[in-house]
Structure formats: C-alpha cells, structure tokens
Short mmCIF file of C-alpha atoms in Angstrom, two decimals:
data_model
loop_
_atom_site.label_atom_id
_atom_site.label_comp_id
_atom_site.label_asym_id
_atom_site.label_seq_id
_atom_site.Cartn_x
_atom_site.Cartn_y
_atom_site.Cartn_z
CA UNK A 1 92.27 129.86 174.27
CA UNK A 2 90.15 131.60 171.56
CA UNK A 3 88.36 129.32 169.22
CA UNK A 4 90.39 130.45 166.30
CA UNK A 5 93.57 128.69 167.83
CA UNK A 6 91.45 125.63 169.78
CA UNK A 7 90.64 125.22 165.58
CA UNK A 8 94.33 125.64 164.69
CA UNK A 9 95.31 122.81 166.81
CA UNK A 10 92.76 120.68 165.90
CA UNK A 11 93.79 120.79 162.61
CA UNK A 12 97.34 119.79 163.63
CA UNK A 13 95.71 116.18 164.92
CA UNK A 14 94.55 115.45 161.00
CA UNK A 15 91.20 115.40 159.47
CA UNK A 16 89.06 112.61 161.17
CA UNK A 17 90.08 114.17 164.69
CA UNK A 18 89.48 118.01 163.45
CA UNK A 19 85.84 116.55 161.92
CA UNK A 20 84.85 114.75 165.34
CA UNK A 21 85.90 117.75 167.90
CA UNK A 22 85.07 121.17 165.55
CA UNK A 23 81.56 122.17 165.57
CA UNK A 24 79.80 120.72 162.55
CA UNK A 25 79.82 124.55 160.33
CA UNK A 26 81.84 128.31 161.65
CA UNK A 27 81.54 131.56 160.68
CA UNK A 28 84.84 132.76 160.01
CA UNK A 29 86.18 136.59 159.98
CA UNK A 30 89.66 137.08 158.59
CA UNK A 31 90.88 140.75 159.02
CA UNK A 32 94.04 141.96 157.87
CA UNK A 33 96.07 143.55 160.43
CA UNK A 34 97.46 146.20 158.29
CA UNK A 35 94.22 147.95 156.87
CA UNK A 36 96.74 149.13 153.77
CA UNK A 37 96.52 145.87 152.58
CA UNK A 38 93.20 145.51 151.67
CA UNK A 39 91.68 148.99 152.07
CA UNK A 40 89.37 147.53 154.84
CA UNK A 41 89.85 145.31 157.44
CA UNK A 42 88.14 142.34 156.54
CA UNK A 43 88.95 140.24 153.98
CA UNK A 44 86.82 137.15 152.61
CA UNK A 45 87.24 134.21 150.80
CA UNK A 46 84.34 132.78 148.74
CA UNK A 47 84.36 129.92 146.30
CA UNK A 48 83.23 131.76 143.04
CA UNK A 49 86.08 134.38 142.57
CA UNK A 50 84.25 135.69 139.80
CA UNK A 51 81.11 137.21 142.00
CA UNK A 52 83.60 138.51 144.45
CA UNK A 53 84.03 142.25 145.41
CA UNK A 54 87.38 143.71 146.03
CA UNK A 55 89.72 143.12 148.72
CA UNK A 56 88.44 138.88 148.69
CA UNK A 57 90.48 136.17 147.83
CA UNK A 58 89.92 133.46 145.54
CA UNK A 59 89.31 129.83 147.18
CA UNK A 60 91.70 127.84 147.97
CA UNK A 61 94.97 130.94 147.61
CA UNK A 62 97.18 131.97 150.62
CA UNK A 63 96.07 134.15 153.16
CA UNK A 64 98.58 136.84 153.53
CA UNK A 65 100.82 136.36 156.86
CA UNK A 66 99.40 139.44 158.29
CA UNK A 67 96.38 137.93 158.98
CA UNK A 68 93.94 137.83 161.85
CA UNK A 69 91.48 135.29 162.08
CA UNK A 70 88.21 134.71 164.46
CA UNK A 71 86.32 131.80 164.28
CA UNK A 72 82.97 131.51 165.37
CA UNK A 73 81.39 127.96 165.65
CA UNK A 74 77.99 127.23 165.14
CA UNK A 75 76.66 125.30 168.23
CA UNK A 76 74.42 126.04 170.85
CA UNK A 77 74.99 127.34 174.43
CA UNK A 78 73.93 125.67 177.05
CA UNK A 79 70.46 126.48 178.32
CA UNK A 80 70.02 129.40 175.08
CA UNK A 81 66.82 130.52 173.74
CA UNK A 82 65.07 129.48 170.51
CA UNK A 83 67.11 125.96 170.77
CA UNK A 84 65.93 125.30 167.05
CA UNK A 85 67.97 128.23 166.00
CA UNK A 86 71.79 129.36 166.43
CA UNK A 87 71.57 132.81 167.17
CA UNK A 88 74.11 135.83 165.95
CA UNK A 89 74.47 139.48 168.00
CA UNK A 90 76.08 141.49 170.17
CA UNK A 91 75.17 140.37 173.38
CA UNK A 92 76.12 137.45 175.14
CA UNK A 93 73.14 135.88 175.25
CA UNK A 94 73.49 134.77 171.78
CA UNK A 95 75.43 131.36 170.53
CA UNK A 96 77.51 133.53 168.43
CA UNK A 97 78.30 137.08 169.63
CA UNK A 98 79.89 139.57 167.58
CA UNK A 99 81.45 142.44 169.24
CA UNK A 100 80.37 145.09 166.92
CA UNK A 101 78.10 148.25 166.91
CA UNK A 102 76.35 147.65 163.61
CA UNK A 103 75.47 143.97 164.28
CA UNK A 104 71.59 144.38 166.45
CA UNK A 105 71.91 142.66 169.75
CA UNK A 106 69.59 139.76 168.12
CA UNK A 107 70.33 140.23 164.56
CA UNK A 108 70.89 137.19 162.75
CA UNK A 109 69.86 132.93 162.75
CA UNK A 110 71.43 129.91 161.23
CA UNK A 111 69.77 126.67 161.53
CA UNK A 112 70.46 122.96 159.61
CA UNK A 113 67.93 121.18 157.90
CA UNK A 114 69.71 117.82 157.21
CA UNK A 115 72.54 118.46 155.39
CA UNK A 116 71.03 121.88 154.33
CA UNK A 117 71.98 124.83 155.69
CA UNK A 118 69.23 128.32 156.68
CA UNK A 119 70.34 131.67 157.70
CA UNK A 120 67.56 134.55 157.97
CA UNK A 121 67.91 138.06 159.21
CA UNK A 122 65.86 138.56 162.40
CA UNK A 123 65.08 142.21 162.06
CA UNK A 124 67.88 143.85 162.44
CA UNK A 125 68.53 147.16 162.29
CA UNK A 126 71.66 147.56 160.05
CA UNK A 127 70.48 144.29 157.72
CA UNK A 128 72.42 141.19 156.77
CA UNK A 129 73.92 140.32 152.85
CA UNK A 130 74.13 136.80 151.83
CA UNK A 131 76.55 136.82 148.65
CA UNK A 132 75.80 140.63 148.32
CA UNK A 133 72.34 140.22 148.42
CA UNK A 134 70.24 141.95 151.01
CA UNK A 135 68.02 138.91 153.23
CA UNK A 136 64.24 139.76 153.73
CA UNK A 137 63.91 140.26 157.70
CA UNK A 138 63.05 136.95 158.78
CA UNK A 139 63.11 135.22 155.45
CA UNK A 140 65.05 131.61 155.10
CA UNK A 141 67.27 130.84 152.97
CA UNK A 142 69.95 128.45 152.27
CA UNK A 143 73.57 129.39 153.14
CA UNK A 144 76.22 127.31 151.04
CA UNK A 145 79.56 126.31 152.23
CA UNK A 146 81.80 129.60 150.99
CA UNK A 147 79.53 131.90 151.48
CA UNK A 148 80.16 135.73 152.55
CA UNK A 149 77.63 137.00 154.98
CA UNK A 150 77.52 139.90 156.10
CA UNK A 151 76.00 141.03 159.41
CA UNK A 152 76.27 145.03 159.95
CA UNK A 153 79.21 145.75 158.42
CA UNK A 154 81.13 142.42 160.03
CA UNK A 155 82.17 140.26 156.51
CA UNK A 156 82.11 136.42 157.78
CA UNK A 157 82.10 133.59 155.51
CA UNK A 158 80.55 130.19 156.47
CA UNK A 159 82.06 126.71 156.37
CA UNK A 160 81.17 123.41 157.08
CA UNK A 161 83.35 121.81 158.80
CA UNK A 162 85.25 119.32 156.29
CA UNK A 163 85.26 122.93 154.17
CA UNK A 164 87.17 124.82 157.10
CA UNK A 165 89.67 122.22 157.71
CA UNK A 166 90.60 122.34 153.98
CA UNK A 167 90.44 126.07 153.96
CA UNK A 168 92.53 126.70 157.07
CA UNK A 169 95.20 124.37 155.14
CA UNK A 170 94.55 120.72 156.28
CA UNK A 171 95.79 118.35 154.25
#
C-alpha cells in the first residue's frame, strides 16, 4: 500500500487515531491526471490564495476528482544518515525519495525545532523554492504548514499533520 492510501484510511478511523499513527508533518504532491486541466501536472494548494501562481488552489476548496495524490511523510529510516535531518532526493538512501530527474540525489533537508519547522537546500543542482522564493544552498529556514516547495521542478506542499488530516477532508 502506498502511503497516500495507508493516509486515506487513517483518516477514515477519525482525527485522534489519524494524529497518533501519521507521521508528525508530509510533503504532499497532488498531480492532475489530465495535464489539460491545469496546464501542468502538479497542482498545489497553499493557504494564502492571494501569493499563489496559476494552476493552485485556494485552501480549504475541492480537489478536482481527477486527482492523483503522493504523500511523502517526514520520518526517518531506519539506520539513515545525518539522523538530525530528514533527507529529500532521488535515491533511496534518502527518508524521502522523489523519483525525478531534476531533484539531485541529496538535494533537500527538513528538520523540527520544537514546534518549528527548517527546510534548507543542500546544494543541489536544479535549486529548491520555498513560497517562490529561491533557498540559499544550505541556508535554514522555517517552513510553515501550507507551504509550496519546490524541489527541481517537483511542486510539494508541506503539512503538519493535524493540517493534512483537515486538508485531505477529515472532519
């Protein structure tokens, strides 16, 4: 089972049970399945509709039925490197692997501080855009709930968790 439906069925249990088995933030990837509809294939949602770039969707609206959605959980493998740090790339050695050309086989972080959340670029070749603005290689900073990063040219959009069960239509 991909994590995308283990989180779907979570969120049929109810809210306590989705908060105390989903990993504490995601990344999440929606792609439309008919490119026409969006003229790309991913489509975001961010909080602030106002900031957002075409082919997004304003907080809290419908996704359209044609929909594909991947969700990537931040957590930590098993026996990974830099255990500080949740690591983004292509390969597998990464917590979060994204099967994509333009994303560096080591190209992003995300770490917590408290309740804060810290994403930096780790040198990557093809760069990483937090709200549309560029990250400094290896320069922290916070990552609200919302958010659209982009890695390469992969459009993800982070949640904590209590914000993904609400925006994957928990009630």
């Amino acid at each position: 089972m991909d994590a995308a439906a283990h989180y779907r069925k979570l969120l049929q249990l109810g809210r306590d049970e989705f908060l105390a088995s989903a990993a504490p933030a995601a990344l999440v990837r929606y792609r439309a399945l008919d490119p026409a509809l969006t003229g790309s294939q991913t489509l975001t949602i961010e909080e602030d509709y106002a900031e957002e770039q075409d082919g997004t969707l304003p907080y809290g609206k419908e996704l359209p039925a044609e929909t594909d959605l991947e969700v990537y959980p931040l957590a930590k493998k098993a026996g990974a490197s830099f255990q500080d740090k949740i690591t983004i790339g292509r390969t597998f050695n990464n917590d979060v692997v994204i099967n994509d050309t333009s994303v560096s086989r080591l190209h992003a972080y995300i770490r917590r501080e408290g309740n804060l959340w810290i994403v930096a670029d780790a040198g990557s070749k093809n760069g990483s855009w937090l709200r549309g603005a560029r990250l400094d290689p290896r320069r922290e900073v916070p990552i609200p709930s919302h958010a659209t990063l982009k890695i390469g040219e992969v459009e993800l959009t982070f949640y904590t968790a209590v914000d993904l069960f609400a925006a994957l239509g928990g009630r």
